[in-house]
Coordinates of C-alpha atoms and ligand atoms in Angstrom, one line a residue:
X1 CA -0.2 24.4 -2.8
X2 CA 0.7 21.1 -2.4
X3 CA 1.5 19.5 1.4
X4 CA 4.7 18.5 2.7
X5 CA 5.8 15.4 4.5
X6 CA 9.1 14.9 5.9
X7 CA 9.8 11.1 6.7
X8 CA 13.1 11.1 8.9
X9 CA 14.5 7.7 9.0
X10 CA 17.5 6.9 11.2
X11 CA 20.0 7.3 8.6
X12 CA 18.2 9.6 5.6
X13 CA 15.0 11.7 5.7
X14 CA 12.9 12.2 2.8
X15 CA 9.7 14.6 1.5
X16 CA 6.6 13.1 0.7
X17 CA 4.6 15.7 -1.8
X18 CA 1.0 15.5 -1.8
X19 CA -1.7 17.5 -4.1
X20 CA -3.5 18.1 -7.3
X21 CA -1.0 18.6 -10.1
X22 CA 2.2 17.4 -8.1
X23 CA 2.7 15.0 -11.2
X24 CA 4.1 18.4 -12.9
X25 CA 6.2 19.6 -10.4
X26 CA 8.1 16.3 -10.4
X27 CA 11.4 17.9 -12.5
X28 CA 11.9 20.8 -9.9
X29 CA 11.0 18.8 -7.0
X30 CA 13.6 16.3 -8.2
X31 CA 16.0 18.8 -9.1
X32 CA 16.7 20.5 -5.7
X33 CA 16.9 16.4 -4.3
X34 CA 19.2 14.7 -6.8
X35 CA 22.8 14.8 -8.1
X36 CA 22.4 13.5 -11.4
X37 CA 20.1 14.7 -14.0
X38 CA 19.6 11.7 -15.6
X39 CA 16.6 8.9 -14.9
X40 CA 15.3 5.5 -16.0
X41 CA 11.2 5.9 -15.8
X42 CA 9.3 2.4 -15.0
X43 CA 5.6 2.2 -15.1
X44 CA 2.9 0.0 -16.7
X45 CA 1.6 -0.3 -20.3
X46 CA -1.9 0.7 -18.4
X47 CA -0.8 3.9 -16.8
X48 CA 1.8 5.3 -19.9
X49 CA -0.2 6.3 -21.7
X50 CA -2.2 8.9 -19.5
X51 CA 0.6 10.3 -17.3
X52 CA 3.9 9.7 -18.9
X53 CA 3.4 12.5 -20.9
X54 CA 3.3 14.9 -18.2
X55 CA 5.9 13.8 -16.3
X56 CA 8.0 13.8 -19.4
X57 CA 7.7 17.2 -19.9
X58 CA 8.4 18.3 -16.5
X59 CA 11.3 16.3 -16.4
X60 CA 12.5 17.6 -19.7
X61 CA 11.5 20.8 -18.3
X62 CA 14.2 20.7 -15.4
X63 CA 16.9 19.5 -17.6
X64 CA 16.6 16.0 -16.5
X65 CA 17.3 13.4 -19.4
X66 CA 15.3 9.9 -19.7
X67 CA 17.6 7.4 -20.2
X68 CA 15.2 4.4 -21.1
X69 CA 11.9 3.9 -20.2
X70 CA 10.8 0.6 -19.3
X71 CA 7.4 -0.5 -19.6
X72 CA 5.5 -4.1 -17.8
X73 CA 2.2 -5.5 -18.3
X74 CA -0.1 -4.3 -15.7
X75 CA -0.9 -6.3 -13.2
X76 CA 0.3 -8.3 -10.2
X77 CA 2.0 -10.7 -12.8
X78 CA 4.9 -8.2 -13.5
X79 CA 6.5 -9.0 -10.0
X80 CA 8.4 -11.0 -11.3
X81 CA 12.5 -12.2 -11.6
X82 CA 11.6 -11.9 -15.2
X83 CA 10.8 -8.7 -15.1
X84 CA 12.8 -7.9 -12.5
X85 CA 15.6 -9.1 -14.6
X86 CA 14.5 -6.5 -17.7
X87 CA 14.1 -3.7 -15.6
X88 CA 17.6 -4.3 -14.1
X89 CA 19.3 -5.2 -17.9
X90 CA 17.9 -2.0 -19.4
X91 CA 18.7 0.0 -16.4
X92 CA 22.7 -1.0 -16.9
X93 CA 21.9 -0.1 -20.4
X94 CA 21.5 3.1 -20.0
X95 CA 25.0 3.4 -18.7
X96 CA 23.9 3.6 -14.8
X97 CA 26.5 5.2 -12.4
X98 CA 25.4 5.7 -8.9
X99 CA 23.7 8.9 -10.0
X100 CA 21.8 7.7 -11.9
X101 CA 17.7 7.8 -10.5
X102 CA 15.1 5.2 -10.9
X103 CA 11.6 6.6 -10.9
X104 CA 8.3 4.1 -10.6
X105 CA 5.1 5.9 -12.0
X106 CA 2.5 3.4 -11.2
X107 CA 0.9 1.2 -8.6
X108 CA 2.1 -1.1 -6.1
X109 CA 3.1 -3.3 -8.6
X110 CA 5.4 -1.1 -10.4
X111 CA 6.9 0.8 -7.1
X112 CA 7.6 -2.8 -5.7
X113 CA 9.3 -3.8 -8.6
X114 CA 10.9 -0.7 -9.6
X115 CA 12.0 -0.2 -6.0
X116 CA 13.7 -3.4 -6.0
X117 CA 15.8 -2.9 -9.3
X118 CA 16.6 0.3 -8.0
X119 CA 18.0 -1.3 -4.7
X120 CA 19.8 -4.1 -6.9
X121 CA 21.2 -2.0 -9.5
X122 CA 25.1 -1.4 -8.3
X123 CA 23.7 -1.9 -4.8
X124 CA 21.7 0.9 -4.4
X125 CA 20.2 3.5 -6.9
X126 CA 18.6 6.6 -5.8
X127 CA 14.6 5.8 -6.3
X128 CA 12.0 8.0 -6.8
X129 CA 8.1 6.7 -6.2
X130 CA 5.2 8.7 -8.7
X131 CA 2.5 6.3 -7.0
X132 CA -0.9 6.8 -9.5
X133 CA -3.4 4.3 -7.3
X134 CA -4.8 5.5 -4.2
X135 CA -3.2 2.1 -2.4
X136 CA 0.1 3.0 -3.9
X137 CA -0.2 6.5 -2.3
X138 CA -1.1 5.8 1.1
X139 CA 0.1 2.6 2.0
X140 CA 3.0 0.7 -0.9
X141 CA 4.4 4.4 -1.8
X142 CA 5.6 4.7 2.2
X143 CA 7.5 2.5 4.1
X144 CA 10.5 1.6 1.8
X145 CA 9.3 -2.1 1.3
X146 CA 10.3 -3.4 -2.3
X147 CA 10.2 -6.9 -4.2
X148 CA 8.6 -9.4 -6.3
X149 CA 7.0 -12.2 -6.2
X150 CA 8.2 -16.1 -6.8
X151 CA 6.5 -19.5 -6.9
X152 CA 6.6 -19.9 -3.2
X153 CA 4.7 -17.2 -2.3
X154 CA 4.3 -13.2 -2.7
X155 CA 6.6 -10.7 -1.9
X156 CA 8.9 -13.0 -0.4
X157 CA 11.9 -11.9 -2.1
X158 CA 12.8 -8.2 -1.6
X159 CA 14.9 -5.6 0.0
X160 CA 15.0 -2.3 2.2
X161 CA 15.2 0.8 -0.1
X162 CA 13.8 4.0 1.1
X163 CA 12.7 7.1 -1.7
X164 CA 14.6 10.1 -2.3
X165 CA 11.3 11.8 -2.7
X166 CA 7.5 10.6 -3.2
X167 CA 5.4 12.7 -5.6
X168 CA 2.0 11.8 -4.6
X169 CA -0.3 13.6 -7.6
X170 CA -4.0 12.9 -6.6
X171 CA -5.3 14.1 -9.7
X172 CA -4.2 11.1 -11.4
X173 CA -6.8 9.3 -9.8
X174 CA -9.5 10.5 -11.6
X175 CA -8.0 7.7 -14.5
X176 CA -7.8 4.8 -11.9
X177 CA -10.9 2.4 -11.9
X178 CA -13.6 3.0 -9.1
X179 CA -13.0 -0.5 -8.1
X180 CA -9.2 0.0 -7.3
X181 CA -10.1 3.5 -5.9
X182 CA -12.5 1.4 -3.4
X183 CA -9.8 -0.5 -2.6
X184 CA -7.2 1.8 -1.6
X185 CA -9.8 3.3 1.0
X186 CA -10.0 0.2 2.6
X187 CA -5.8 0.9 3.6
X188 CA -7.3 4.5 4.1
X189 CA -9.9 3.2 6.3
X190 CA -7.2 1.0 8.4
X191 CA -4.9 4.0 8.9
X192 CA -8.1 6.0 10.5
X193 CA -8.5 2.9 12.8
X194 CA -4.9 2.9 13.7
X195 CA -5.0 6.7 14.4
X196 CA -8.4 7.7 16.1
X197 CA -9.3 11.1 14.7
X198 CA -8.7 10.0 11.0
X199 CA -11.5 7.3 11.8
X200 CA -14.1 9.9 12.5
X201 CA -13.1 11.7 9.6
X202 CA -13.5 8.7 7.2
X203 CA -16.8 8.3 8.6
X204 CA -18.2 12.1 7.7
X205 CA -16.0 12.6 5.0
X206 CA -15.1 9.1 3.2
X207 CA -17.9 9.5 0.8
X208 CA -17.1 13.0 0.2
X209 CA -13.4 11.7 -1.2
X210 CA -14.4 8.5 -2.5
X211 CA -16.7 10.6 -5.2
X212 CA -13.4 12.5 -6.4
X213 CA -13.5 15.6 -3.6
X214 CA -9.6 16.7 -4.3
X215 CA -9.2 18.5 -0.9
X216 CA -11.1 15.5 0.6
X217 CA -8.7 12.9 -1.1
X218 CA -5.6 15.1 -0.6
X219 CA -6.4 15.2 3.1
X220 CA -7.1 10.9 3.4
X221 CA -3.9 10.9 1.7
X222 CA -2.0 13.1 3.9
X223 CA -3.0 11.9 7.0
X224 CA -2.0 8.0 6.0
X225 CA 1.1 8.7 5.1
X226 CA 1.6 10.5 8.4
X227 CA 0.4 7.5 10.4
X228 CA 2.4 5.2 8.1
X229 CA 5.6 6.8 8.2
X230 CA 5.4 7.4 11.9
X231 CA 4.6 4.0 12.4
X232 CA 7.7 2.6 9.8
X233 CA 10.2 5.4 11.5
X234 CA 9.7 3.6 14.9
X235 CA 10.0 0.2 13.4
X236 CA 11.9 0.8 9.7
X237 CA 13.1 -3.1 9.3
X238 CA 10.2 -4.4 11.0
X239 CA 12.4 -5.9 14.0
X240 CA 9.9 -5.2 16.9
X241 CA 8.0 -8.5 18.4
X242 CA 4.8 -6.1 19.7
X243 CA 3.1 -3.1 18.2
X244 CA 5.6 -1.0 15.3
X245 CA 5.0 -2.3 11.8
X246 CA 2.8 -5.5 12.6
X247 CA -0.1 -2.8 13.6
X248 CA -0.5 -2.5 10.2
X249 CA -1.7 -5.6 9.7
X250 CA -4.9 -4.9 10.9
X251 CA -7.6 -6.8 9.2
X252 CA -4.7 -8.4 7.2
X253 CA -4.6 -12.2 8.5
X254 CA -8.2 -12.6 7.4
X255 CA -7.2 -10.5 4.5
X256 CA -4.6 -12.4 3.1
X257 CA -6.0 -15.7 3.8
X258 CA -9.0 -14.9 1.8
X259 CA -7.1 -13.3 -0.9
X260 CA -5.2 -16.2 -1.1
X261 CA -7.8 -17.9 -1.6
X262 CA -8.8 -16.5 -4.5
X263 CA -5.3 -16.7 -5.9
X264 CA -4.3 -13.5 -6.6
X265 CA -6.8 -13.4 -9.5
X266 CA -8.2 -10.0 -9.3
X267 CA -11.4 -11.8 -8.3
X268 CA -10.8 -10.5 -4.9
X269 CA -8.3 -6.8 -5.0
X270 CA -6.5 -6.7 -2.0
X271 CA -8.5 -4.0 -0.3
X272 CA -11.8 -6.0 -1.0
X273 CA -10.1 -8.5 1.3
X274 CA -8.6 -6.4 4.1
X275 CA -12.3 -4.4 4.0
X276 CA -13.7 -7.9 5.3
X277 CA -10.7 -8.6 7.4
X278 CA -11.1 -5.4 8.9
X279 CA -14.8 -6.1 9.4
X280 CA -14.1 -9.5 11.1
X281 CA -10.8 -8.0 13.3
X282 CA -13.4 -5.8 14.7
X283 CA -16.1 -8.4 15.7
X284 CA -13.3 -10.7 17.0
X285 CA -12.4 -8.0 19.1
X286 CA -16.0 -6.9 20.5
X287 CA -16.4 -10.5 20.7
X288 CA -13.3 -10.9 23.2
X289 CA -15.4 -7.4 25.2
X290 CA -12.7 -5.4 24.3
X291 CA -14.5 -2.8 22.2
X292 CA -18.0 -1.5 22.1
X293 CA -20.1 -3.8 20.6
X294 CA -21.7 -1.2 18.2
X295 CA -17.9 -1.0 16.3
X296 CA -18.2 -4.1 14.1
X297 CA -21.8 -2.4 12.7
X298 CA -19.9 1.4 12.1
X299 CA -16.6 0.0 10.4
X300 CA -18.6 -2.1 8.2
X301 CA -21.2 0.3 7.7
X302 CA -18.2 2.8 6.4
X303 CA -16.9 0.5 4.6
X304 CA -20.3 -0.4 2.5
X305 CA -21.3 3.1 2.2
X306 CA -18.1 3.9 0.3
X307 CA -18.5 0.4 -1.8
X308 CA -16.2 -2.6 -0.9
X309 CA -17.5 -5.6 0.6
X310 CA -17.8 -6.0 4.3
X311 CA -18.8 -9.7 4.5
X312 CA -17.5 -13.2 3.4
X313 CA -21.0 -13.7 2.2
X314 CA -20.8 -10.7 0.1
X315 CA -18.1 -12.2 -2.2
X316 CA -19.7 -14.1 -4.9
X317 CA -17.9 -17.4 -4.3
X318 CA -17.6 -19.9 -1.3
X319 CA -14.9 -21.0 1.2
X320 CA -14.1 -23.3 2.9
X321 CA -13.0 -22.1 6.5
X322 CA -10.9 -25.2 7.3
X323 CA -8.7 -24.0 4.1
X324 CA -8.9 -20.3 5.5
X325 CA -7.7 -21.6 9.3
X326 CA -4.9 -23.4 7.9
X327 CA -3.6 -19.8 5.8
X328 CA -4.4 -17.7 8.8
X329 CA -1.9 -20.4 10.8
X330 CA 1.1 -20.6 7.7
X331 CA 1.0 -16.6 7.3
X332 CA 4.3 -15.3 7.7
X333 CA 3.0 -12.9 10.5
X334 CA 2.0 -16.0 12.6
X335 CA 4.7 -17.1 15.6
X336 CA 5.3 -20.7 15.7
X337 CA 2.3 -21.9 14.0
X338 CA 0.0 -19.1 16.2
X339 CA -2.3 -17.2 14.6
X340 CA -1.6 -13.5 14.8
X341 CA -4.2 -11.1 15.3
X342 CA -4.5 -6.8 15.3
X343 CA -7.1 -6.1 18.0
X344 CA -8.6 -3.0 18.8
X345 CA -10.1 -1.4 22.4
X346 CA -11.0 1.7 19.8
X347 CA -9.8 3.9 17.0
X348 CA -6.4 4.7 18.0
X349 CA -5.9 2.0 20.3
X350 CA -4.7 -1.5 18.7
X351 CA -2.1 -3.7 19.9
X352 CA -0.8 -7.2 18.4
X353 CA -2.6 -10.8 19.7
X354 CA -1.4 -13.8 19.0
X355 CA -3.5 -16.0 22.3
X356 CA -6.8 -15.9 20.3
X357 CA -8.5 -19.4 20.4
X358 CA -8.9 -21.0 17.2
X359 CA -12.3 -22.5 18.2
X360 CA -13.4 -18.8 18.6
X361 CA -11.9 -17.7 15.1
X362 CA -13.3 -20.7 13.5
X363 CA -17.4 -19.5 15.4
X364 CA -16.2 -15.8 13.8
X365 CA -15.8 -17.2 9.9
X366 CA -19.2 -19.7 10.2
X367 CA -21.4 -17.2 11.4
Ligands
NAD401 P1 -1.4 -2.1 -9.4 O1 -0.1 -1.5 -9.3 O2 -1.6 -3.4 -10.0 O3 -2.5 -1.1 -10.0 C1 -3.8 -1.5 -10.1 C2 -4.3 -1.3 -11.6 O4 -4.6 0.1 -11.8 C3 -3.3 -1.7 -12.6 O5 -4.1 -2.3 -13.7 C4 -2.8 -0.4 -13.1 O6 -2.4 -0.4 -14.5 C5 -3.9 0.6 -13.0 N1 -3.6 2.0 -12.7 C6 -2.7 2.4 -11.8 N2 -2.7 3.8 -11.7 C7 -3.7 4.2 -12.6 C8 -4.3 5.4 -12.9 N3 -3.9 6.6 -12.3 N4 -5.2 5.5 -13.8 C9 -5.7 4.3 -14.4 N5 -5.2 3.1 -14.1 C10 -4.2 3.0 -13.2 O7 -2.0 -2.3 -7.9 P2 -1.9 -1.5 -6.5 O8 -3.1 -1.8 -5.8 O9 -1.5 -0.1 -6.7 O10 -0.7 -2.2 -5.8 C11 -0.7 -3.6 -5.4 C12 0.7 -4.0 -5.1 O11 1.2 -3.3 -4.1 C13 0.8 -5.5 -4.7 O12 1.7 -6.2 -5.4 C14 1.2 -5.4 -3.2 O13 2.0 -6.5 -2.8 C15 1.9 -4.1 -3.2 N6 2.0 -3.5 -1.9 C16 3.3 -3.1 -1.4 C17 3.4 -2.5 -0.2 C18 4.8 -2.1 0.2 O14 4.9 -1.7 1.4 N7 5.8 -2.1 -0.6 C19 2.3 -2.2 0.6 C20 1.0 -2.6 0.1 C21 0.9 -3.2 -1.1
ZN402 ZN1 -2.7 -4.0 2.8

């Protein structure tokens, strides 16, 4: 049977259903949680074709009708106003009333974009997350962040919109490329440092999940949502100066400054990044004697043994760390030009840093 996860937010609470075959289950899961019976589906031209068809039939199943179905280009590109503005033009097209439901079967890309539409659409649709990659299931799926892209930057335009109901099918991923499997577990792989007991279980069991175990995958997924909705229900519009959401940026400010970097390119998938940053957060903090100095070698032993990068010098390009200093300083996480760190005494025990010494995270990138 598939687990239960109730996220109570301040104002609205809402299940998170994990498990093999959930995908299935969507109509009757959706029918004791929504008004209406009548959805718009997003998703990408990528994932259509292998689980459309099976929500379809659920839906049709449990008397829902599909309004329109609205398919984007995969990739990161489709965060965009223009597609923003299609998803929202063919959502009024289908004669949206405020019971009408927005569901995103996809990745990130498509529950971000999906998400946002849904919160735009006559100020608030009711939104219903199918996430299909690992990342999008433990990590984009949770937390009721939506948006797209613009020139300026990513993600920098966007809007609070929490699910109705997340339908987390892991048997999906058995379509999703090993290299964007890897790269979810790296957001796996964070959670388990945030929460303690989860890292010792990615350390026995990671592999055991990362070559398609369903109970082993089930239970990674599980477990990060818990952490990440318990974290986001303390902090839901990220408003606190220490600790709530910013913990999970962990490994993120090296992260994003080498996935900037890269531009975005799919040279470098956003867990490739965070599974260095995650490797450098943890020297930077044995380095400052806060942790045992055998962490750095087990995180980035996990992390190889389950096949993402754990080095700058694994990547097969270059960079240049004055370019990487100067992103670490302009990310949007850094106070007043500081560089913001996630620091960790252990598994389970982080807290937010932002008096590191640059000199120290400039020795950290040339070694
Ligand atoms: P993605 O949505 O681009 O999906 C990755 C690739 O996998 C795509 O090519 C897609 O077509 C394909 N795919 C998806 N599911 C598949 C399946 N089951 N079988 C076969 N192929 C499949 O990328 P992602 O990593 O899921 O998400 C990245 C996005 O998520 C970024 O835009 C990022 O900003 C966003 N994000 C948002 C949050 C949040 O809180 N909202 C958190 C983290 C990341
Ligand atoms: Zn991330």
């Amino acid at each position: 049977p598939p687990e239960r996860l109730r996220v109570a937010l301040s104002q609205k609470a809402y299940d998170i259903v994990i498990g093999e075959g959930v995908l299935r289950r969507a109509g009757a899961e959706m029918a004791q949680r929504l008004e209406g019976r009548r959805v718009v589906i997003v998703s990408d031209q990528s994932v259509a074709p292998l689980h459309l068809p099976t929500l379809r039939e659920s839906l049709a199943d449990a008397g829902f009708t599909v309004a329109a179905e609205i398919l984007v280009p995969p990739g990161e590109a489709s965060k965009s106003f223009q597609h923003f503005e299609r998803v929202v033009d063919q959502t009024l097209s289908a004669k949206a009333d405020r019971r009408l439901a927005v569901l995103a079967l996809g990745g990130g890309v498509v529950g971000d974009l999906a998400g946002y539409a849904a919160a735009s659409v006559l100020r608030g649709l009711p939104f219903v997350q199918c996430p299909t990659t690992l990342l999008a299931q433990v990590d984009s799926s949770v937390g009721g962040k939506t948006g797209i892209n613009t020139s300026q930057g990513k993600n920098l335009v966007g809007a609070f919109h929490q699910p109705k109901l997340v339908l987390a099918d892991t048997s999906v991923l058995r379509t999703l490329p090993i290299r964007e499997l890897r790269a979810g577990w790296a957001e796996v792989a964070k959670h388990g440092l945030l929460q303690g007991p989860l890292w010792d279980w990615c350390e026995t069991d990671g592999p055991r999940a990362m070559k398609g175990d369903p109970e082993a995958l089930a239970h990674a997924v599980l477990e990060s949502c818990k952490l990440k909705s318990a974290v986001v229900t303390e902090d839901e519009f990220e408003t606190k100066a220490e600790g709530g959401r910013a913990l999970l940026n962990l490994g993120h400010t090296f992260g994003h400054a080498l996935e900037a970097e890269c531009g975005y390119s799919g040279q470098l998938l956003h867990g490739e990044a965070v599974a260095i940053g995650l490797g450098l957060a943890t020297e930077l903090s044995a380095r400052l004697g806060l942790c045992s100095q055998e962490m750095p070698g087990r995180v980035r032993e996990h992390l190889r043994e389950v096949g993402l990068p754990v080095r700058i010098a694994d990547l097969p390009r270059r960079f240049s760390i004055g370019r990487l200093m100067a992103r670490m300083r302009a990310d949007k996480k850094a106070r007043d030009g500081a560089m913001r760190f996630v620091l960790l005494r252990a598994p389970g025990d982080v807290f937010t840093e932002s008096g590191v010494s640059e000199e120290m995270v400039r020795t950290l990138l040339t070694d």
